[in-house]
Amino acid sequence: PPPPQPSVGCLGVAVFYFDPREGNVVEWCFPPSLDAESSEFSAIASGMHESPADFVYFRHGRLYGLSCFHKLRTGDAEERDVRMRAVAAFSPELEPLHRHHAALLAHAARLNANPSDTEPLLRLLEPSPAADAYEVCAADAPPLMLRPSATARAWATWAEVPEADGGALLAALGGSRLMTLWKALLLRRRVLLYAPPPVGELCERALRTLLVLHTDGGDAARWVRPLLPEPLLHVGLHQAHELARRDGSGGRDGGGVVACTGEALFFHKPELWDVFASPTEVRLRNEDERGLWATQRDEMRFARLAEAVRAAVGRAAAGGACAPSNGGGAGAGGGAAAAVARAAAA
């Protein structure tokens, strides 16, 4: 297998503010070429205002974004009694964003108290806050998917549960209904996960679903190759065109598309999805596609998948790779990914 590719890091950062008169606005961004003006409704997603703090993973062109939101009660009538800001970082990979999660939330809270103090945000940029770093690295960004080098790190990043809870992780993702999503992605369908706020919990569900459904490496490559789901991540109604243009074409690399939303109105727009999965049920756009429903054989596959995931989570935890500060754990994750692939394909 090819050697793991190094993490690129964060290439841009932006601050978003909810203006009581104008709505969501970009308050500051660096570098200027980031063009954050197009992501203000992704960075402060619908429903985030219901929590004192929340977060959202989204797409911004060829980059991923992680935005951490903070709400401060002020008692000021001009601000409608609350002040709401979010700080977002952008990267071609998901793992560096997760590493900065706590820092982004702390910056959002700090800026709610002192909006002009943006200089510390430049320390989030890697390898340096050079104005042209974004343009150079974004132009060379790889296709947006969980690439082999990122999949191993992802086991450590998002499977942060004890070994005994590996089965609980799968149950939280829908249990054997995951097999319906798996078959849909093999057929290059659009899978839309829905749940009400908080938004961050929904995004983690989407990321863990991708982690279970996308694997790579070793003798599993023969099964895995057609399954390269494109992570569209959180979408709002303002991004409906992103789902519409993928109708029948699948993701960028020939697999399906995985997106998530907290906006229930999507359920009434079946032209934007092929599989709509809520925490309690899975709906198909085309009810004639009965082959997507889990069969008795799929139930057996799922039982083997549960054992493989339980072992994978245990290896990630035993390897000490769950700490988000170091972003490591490739060794633990690579074998785990192949084990899951073998179990699901059996």
GROMACS .gro file of C-alpha atoms in nm, residues 77-212:
model
  136
   77ALA     CA    1  -3.225   4.472   2.348
   78GLU     CA    2  -3.035   4.586   2.037
   79GLU     CA    3  -2.875   4.240   2.018
   80ARG     CA    4  -3.204   4.064   2.099
   81ASP     CA    5  -3.053   3.977   2.440
   82VAL     CA    6  -2.792   3.744   2.290
   83ARG     CA    7  -2.463   3.769   2.103
   84MET     CA    8  -2.377   3.482   1.870
   85ARG     CA    9  -2.046   3.414   1.698
   86ALA     CA   10  -1.871   3.122   1.535
   87VAL     CA   11  -1.506   3.062   1.446
   88ALA     CA   12  -1.433   2.826   1.156
   89ALA     CA   13  -1.114   2.663   1.032
   90PHE     CA   14  -1.067   2.516   0.683
   91SER     CA   15  -0.854   2.224   0.564
   92PRO     CA   16  -0.836   1.961   0.286
   93GLU     CA   17  -0.856   1.696   0.562
   94LEU     CA   18  -1.096   1.640   0.849
   95GLU     CA   19  -0.851   1.525   1.115
   96PRO     CA   20  -0.663   1.859   1.160
   97LEU     CA   21  -0.997   2.032   1.215
   98HIS     CA   22  -1.094   1.791   1.491
   99ARG     CA   23  -0.760   1.860   1.656
  100HIS     CA   24  -0.848   2.230   1.683
  101HIS     CA   25  -1.206   2.179   1.802
  102ALA     CA   26  -1.152   2.295   2.161
  103ALA     CA   27  -0.944   2.594   2.051
  104LEU     CA   28  -1.208   2.708   1.800
  105LEU     CA   29  -1.479   2.701   2.067
  106ALA     CA   30  -1.257   2.893   2.309
  107HIS     CA   31  -1.188   3.157   2.044
  108ALA     CA   32  -1.561   3.193   1.972
  109ALA     CA   33  -1.633   3.256   2.341
  110ARG     CA   34  -1.338   3.496   2.369
  111LEU     CA   35  -1.445   3.696   2.064
  112ASN     CA   36  -1.798   3.729   2.198
  113ALA     CA   37  -1.640   3.926   2.482
  114ASN     CA   38  -1.372   4.103   2.275
  115PRO     CA   39  -1.466   4.101   1.903
  116SER     CA   40  -1.161   4.289   1.777
  117ASP     CA   41  -0.895   4.049   1.913
  118THR     CA   42  -0.850   3.831   1.603
  119GLU     CA   43  -0.469   3.809   1.592
  120PRO     CA   44  -0.451   3.487   1.803
  121LEU     CA   45  -0.652   3.310   1.531
  122LEU     CA   46  -0.349   3.317   1.301
  123ARG     CA   47  -0.181   3.058   1.524
  124LEU     CA   48  -0.435   2.804   1.402
  125LEU     CA   49  -0.295   2.814   1.049
  126GLU     CA   50  -0.048   2.547   0.941
  127PRO     CA   51   0.228   2.545   0.837
  128SER     CA   52   0.233   2.927   0.858
  129PRO     CA   53  -0.008   3.218   0.821
  130ALA     CA   54   0.121   3.300   0.472
  131ALA     CA   55  -0.130   3.478   0.251
  132ASP     CA   56  -0.064   3.246  -0.042
  133ALA     CA   57  -0.069   2.917   0.155
  134TYR     CA   58  -0.442   2.873   0.102
  135GLU     CA   59  -0.424   2.933  -0.273
  136VAL     CA   60  -0.133   2.693  -0.323
  137CYS     CA   61  -0.259   2.410  -0.104
  138ALA     CA   62  -0.627   2.438  -0.199
  139ALA     CA   63  -0.537   2.414  -0.567
  140ASP     CA   64  -0.350   2.089  -0.499
  141ALA     CA   65  -0.611   1.950  -0.260
  142PRO     CA   66  -0.691   1.582  -0.316
  143PRO     CA   67  -1.042   1.459  -0.393
  144LEU     CA   68  -1.266   1.509  -0.091
  145MET     CA   69  -1.317   1.168   0.063
  146LEU     CA   70  -1.180   0.969   0.354
  147ARG     CA   71  -0.849   0.884   0.187
  148PRO     CA   72  -0.640   0.582   0.298
  149SER     CA   73  -0.409   0.796   0.508
  150ALA     CA   74  -0.702   0.971   0.672
  151THR     CA   75  -0.909   0.659   0.739
  152ALA     CA   76  -0.659   0.518   0.986
  153ARG     CA   77  -0.643   0.845   1.178
  154ALA     CA   78  -1.022   0.865   1.169
  155TRP     CA   79  -1.057   0.544   1.369
  156ALA     CA   80  -0.865   0.712   1.649
  157THR     CA   81  -1.044   1.045   1.608
  158TRP     CA   82  -1.412   0.950   1.591
  159ALA     CA   83  -1.426   0.605   1.748
  160GLU     CA   84  -1.363   0.749   2.095
  161VAL     CA   85  -1.560   0.485   2.282
  162PRO     CA   86  -1.443   0.194   2.501
  163GLU     CA   87  -1.410  -0.147   2.340
  164ALA     CA   88  -1.723  -0.272   2.515
  165ASP     CA   89  -1.921   0.005   2.348
  166GLY     CA   90  -1.824  -0.083   1.991
  167GLY     CA   91  -2.161  -0.251   1.945
  168ALA     CA   92  -2.332   0.050   2.100
  169LEU     CA   93  -2.160   0.270   1.842
  170LEU     CA   94  -2.317   0.071   1.559
  171ALA     CA   95  -2.654   0.070   1.733
  172ALA     CA   96  -2.641   0.447   1.758
  173LEU     CA   97  -2.576   0.465   1.384
  174GLY     CA   98  -2.891   0.270   1.305
  175GLY     CA   99  -2.796  -0.091   1.365
  176SER     CA  100  -2.856  -0.322   1.072
  177ARG     CA  101  -3.005  -0.029   0.878
  178LEU     CA  102  -2.642   0.056   0.803
  179MET     CA  103  -2.648  -0.226   0.548
  180THR     CA  104  -2.914  -0.036   0.351
  181LEU     CA  105  -2.688   0.270   0.346
  182TRP     CA  106  -2.394   0.053   0.243
  183LYS     CA  107  -2.581  -0.091  -0.055
  184ALA     CA  108  -2.714   0.251  -0.152
  185LEU     CA  109  -2.362   0.395  -0.161
  186LEU     CA  110  -2.240   0.104  -0.372
  187LEU     CA  111  -2.509   0.208  -0.621
  188ARG     CA  112  -2.388   0.571  -0.609
  189ARG     CA  113  -2.696   0.696  -0.428
  190ARG     CA  114  -2.731   1.011  -0.216
  191VAL     CA  115  -2.768   0.929   0.154
  192LEU     CA  116  -2.907   1.213   0.368
  193LEU     CA  117  -2.896   1.170   0.745
  194TYR     CA  118  -3.146   1.376   0.942
  195ALA     CA  119  -3.176   1.463   1.312
  196PRO     CA  120  -3.293   1.771   1.503
  197PRO     CA  121  -3.035   1.990   1.683
  198PRO     CA  122  -2.780   1.989   1.831
  199VAL     CA  123  -2.603   2.005   1.497
  200GLY     CA  124  -2.269   1.875   1.627
  201GLU     CA  125  -2.413   1.540   1.735
  202LEU     CA  126  -2.560   1.492   1.388
  203CYS     CA  127  -2.225   1.570   1.224
  204GLU     CA  128  -2.049   1.316   1.445
  205ARG     CA  129  -2.309   1.058   1.347
  206ALA     CA  130  -2.239   1.131   0.980
  207LEU     CA  131  -1.862   1.105   1.031
  208ARG     CA  132  -1.890   0.776   1.220
  209THR     CA  133  -2.123   0.640   0.954
  210LEU     CA  134  -1.864   0.726   0.690
  211LEU     CA  135  -1.598   0.562   0.903
  212VAL     CA  136  -1.789   0.234   0.922
   0.00000   0.00000   0.00000
